[in-house]
PDB file of C-alpha atoms in Angstrom:
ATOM      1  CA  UNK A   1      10.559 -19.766 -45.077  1.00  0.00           C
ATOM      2  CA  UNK A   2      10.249 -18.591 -41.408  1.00  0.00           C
ATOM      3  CA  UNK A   3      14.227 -17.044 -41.278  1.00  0.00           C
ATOM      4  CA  UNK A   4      16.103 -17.851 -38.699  1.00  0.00           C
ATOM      5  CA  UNK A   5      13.528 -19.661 -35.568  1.00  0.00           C
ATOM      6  CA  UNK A   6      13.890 -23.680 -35.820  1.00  0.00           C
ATOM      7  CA  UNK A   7      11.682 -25.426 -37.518  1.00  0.00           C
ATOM      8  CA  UNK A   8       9.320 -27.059 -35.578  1.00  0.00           C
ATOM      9  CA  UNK A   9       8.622 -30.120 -38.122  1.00  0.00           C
ATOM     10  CA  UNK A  10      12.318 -31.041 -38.372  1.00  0.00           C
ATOM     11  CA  UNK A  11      13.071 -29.974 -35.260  1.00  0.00           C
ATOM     12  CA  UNK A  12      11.105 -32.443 -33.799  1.00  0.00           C
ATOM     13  CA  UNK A  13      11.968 -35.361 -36.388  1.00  0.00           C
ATOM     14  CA  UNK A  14      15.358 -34.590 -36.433  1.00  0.00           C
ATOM     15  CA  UNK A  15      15.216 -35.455 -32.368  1.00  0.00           C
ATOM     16  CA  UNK A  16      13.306 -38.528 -33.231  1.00  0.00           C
ATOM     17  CA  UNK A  17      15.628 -39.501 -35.728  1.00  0.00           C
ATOM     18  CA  UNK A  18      18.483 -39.491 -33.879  1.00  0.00           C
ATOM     19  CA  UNK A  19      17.426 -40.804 -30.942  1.00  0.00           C
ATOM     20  CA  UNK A  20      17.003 -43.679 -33.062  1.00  0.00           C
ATOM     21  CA  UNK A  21      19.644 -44.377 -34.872  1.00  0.00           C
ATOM     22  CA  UNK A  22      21.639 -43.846 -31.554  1.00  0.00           C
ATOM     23  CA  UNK A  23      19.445 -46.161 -30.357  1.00  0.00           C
ATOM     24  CA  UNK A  24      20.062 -48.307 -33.105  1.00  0.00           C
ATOM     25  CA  UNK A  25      23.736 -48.090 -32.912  1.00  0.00           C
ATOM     26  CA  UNK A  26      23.893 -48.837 -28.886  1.00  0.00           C
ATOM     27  CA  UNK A  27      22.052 -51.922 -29.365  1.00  0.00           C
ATOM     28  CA  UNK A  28      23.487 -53.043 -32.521  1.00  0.00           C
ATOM     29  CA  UNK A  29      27.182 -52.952 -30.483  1.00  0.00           C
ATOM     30  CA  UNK A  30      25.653 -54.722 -27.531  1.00  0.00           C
ATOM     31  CA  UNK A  31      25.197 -57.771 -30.321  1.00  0.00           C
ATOM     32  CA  UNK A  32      27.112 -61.167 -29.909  1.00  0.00           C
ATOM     33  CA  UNK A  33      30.605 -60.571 -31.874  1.00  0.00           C
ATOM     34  CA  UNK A  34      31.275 -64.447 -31.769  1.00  0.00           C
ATOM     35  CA  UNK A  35      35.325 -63.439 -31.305  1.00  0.00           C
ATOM     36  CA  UNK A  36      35.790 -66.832 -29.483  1.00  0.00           C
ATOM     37  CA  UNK A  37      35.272 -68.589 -32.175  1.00  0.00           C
ATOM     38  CA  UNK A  38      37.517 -66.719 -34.367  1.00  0.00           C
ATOM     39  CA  UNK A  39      34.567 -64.555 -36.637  1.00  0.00           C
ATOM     40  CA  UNK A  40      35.056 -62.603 -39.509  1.00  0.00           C
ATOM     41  CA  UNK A  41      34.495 -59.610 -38.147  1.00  0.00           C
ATOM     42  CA  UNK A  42      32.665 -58.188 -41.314  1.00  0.00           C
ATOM     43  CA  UNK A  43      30.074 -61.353 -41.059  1.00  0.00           C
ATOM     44  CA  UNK A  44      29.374 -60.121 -37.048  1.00  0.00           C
ATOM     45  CA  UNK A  45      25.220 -60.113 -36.438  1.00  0.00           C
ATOM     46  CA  UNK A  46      25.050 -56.215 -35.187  1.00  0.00           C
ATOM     47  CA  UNK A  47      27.418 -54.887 -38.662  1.00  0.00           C
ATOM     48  CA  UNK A  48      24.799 -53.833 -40.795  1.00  0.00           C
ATOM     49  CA  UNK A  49      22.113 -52.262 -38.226  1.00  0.00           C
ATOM     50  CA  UNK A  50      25.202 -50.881 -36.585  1.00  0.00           C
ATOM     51  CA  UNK A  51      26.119 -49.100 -39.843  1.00  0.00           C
ATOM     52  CA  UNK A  52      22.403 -48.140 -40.931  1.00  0.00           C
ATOM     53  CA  UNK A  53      21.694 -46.678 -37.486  1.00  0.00           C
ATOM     54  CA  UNK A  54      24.762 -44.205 -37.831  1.00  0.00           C
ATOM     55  CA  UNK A  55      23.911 -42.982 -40.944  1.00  0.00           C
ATOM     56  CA  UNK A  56      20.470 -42.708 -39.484  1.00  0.00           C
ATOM     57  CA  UNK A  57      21.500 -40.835 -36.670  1.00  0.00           C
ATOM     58  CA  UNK A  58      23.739 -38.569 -39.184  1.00  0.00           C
ATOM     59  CA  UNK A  59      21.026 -37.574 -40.616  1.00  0.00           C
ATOM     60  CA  UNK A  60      18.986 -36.729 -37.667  1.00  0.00           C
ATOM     61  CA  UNK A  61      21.232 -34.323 -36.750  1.00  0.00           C
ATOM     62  CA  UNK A  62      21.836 -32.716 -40.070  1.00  0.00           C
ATOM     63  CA  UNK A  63      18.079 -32.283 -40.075  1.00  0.00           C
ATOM     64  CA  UNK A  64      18.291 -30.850 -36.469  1.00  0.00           C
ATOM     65  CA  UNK A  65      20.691 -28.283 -37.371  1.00  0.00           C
ATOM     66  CA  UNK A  66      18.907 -27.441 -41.031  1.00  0.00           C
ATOM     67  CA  UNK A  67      16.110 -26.272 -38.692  1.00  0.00           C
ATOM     68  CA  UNK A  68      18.290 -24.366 -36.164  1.00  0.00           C
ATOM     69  CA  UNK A  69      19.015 -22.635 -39.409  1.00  0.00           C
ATOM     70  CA  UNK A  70      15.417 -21.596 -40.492  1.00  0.00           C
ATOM     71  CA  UNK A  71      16.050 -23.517 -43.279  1.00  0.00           C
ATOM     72  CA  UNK A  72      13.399 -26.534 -44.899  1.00  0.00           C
ATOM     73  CA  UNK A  73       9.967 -27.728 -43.882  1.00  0.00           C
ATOM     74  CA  UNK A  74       6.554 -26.877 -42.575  1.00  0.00           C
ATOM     75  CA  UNK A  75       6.734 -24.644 -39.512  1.00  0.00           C
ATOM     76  CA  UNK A  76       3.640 -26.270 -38.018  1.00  0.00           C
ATOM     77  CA  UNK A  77       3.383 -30.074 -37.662  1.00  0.00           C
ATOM     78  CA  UNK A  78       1.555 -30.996 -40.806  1.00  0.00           C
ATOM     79  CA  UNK A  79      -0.006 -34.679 -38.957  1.00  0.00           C
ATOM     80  CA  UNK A  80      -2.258 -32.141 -36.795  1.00  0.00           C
ATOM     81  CA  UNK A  81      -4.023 -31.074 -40.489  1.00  0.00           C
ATOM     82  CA  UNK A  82      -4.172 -34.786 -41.867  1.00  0.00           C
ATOM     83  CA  UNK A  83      -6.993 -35.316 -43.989  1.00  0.00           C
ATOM     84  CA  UNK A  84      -9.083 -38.520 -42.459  1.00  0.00           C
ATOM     85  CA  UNK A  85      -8.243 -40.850 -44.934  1.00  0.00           C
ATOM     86  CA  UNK A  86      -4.521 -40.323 -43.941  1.00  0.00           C
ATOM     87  CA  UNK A  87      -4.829 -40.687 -40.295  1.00  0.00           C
ATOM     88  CA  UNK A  88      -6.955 -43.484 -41.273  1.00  0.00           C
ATOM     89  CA  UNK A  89      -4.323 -45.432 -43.163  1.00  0.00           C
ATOM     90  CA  UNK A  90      -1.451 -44.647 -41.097  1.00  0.00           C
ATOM     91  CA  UNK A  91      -3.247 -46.133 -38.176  1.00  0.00           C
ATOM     92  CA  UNK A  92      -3.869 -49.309 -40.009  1.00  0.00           C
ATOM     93  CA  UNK A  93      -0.230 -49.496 -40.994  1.00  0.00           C
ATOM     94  CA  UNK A  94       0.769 -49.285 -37.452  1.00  0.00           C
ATOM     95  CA  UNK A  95      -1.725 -51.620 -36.047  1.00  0.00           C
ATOM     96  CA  UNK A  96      -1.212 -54.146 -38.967  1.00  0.00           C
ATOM     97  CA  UNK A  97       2.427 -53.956 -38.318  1.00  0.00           C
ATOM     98  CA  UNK A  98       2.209 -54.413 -34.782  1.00  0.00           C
ATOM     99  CA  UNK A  99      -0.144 -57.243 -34.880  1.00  0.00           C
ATOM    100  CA  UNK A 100       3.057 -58.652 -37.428  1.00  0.00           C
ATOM    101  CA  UNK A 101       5.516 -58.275 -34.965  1.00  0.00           C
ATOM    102  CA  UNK A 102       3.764 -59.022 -31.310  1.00  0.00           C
ATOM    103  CA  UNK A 103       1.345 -61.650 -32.563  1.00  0.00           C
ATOM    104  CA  UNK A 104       2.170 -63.632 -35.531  1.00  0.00           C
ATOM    105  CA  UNK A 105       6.170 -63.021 -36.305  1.00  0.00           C
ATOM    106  CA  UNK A 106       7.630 -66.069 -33.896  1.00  0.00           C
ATOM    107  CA  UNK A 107       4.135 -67.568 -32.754  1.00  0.00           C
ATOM    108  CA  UNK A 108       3.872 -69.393 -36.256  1.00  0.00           C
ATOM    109  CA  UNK A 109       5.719 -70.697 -38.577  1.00  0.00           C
ATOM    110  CA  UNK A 110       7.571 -67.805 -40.622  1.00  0.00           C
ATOM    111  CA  UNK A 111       6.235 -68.190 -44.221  1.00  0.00           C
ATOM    112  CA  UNK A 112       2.912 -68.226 -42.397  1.00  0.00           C
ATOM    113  CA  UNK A 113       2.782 -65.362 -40.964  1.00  0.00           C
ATOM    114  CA  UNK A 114       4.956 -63.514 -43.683  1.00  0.00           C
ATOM    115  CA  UNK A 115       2.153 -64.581 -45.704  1.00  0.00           C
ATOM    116  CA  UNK A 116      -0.511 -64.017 -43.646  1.00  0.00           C
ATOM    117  CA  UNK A 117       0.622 -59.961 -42.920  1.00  0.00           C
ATOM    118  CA  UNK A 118       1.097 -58.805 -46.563  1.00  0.00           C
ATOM    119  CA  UNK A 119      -2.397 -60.509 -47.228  1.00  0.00           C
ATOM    120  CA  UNK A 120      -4.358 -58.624 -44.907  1.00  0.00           C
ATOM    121  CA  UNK A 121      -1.650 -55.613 -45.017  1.00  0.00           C
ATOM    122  CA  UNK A 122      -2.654 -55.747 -49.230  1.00  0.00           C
ATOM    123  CA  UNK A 123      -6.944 -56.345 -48.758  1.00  0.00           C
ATOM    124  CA  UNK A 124      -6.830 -53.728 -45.703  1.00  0.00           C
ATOM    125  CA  UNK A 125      -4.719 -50.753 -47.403  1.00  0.00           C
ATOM    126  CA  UNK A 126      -6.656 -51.554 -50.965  1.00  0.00           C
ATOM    127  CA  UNK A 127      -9.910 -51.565 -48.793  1.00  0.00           C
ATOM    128  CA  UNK A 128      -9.371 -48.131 -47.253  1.00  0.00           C
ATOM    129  CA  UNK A 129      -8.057 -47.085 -50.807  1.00  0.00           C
ATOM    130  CA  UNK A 130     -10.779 -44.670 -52.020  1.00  0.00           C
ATOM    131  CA  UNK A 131      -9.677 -45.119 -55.490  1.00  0.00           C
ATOM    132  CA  UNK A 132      -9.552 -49.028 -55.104  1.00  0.00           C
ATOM    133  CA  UNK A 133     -10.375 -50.757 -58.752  1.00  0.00           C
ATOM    134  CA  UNK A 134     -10.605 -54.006 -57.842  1.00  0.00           C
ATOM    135  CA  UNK A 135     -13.180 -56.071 -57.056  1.00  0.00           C
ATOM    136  CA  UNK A 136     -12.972 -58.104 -53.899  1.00  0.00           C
ATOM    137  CA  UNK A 137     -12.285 -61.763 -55.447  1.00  0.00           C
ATOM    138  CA  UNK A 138      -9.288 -60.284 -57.841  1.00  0.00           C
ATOM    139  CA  UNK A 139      -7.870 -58.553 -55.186  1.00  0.00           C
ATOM    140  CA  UNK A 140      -8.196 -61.166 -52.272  1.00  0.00           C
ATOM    141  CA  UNK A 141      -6.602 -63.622 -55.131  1.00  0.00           C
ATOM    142  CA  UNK A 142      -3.409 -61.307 -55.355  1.00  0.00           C
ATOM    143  CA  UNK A 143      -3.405 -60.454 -52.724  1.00  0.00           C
ATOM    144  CA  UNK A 144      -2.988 -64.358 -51.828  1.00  0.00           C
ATOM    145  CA  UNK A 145      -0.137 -64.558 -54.334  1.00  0.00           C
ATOM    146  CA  UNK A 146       1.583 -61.567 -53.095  1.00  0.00           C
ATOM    147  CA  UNK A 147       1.903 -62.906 -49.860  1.00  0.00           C
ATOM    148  CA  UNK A 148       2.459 -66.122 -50.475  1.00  0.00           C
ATOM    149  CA  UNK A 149       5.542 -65.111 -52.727  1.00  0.00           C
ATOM    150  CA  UNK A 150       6.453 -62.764 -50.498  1.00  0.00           C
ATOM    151  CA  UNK A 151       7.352 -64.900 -47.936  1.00  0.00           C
ATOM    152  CA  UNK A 152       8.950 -67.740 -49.839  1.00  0.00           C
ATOM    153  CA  UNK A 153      11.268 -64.263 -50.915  1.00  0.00           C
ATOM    154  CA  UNK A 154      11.930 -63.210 -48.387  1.00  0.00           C
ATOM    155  CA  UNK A 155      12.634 -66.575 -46.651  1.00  0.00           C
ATOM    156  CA  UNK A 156      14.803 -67.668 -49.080  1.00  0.00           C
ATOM    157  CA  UNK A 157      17.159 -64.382 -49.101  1.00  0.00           C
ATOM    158  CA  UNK A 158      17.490 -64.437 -45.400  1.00  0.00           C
ATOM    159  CA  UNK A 159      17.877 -68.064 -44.653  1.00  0.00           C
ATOM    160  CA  UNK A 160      20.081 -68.808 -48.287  1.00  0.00           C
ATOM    161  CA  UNK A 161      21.776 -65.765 -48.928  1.00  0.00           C
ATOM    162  CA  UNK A 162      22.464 -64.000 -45.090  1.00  0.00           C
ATOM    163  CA  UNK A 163      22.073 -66.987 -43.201  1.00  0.00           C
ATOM    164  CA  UNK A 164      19.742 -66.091 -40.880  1.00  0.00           C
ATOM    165  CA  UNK A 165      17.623 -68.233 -39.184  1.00  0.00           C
ATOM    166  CA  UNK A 166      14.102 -67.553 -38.720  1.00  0.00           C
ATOM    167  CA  UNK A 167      11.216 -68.783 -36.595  1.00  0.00           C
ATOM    168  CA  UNK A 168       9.598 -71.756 -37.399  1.00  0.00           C
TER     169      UNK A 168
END
């Protein structure tokens, strides 16, 4: 513990945080309400980000003012001492995820690109893995299932169950 000066890690995350889930919450009330055509207003699009982006913000700020207190985390930002393998996968997880949502997510077909990110997501993290056990073929194969059944998932519980359309 550093007593009473903020804590620059949760400082700084707590900001983030919140700025987010405010974020969050603005845009989630900007969402269509559909009250001319008589909704339930507990079925409205913008309900459930609205309500995760609060609590999100909540907890920004209760990590803001734990670090106004001295109290909690590192006081130095712990991503300036990442070992390489870290920074390494954390930068593929961005990138991967990026390519997801600029690139594939809406270009293609849905389960095609659902599939087609937790594939390469799966070979790419197991790949920079220095532990990895498997040998390419096994893990390229289930890798292939995982994706595959990943998408039909996840498909199926947003179309079927929240009634969400999706692209393609």
């Amino acid at each position: 513990m550093t007593g009473a000066r903020p804590l620059v890690t949760d400082l700084i995350g707590g900001l983030i945080v919140t700025i987010i889930g405010v974020a969050g919450t603005v845009e989630s009330w900007r969402m269509p309400r559909f009250e001319n055509r008589s909704a339930d207003p507990f079925t409205v699009p913008g309900l459930t980000p609205g309500l995760l982006s609060l609590v999100l913000a909540g907890l920004g700020v209760v990590l803001i003012l734990r670090a106004l207190m001295g109290r909690g985390g590192a006081s130095e930002l712990p991503i300036l001492t990442w070992p390489v393998g870290s920074a390494q996968r954390m930068g593929f997880t961005l990138a991967s995820v990026a390519l997801y949502g600029f690139v594939l997510f809406g270009n293609m077909p849905f389960i095609i690109a659902t599939a087609t990110f937790v594939f390469l997501f799966t070979v790419g993290a197991e790949l920079l893995n220095p532990d990895r056990k498997l040998a390419l073929v096994p893990l390229g194969l289930s890798a292939l299932v995982l994706g595959i059944a990943t998408a039909f998932v996840i498909r199926f519980i947003f179309v079927e169950v929240f009634l969400v359309r999706l692209p393609g």
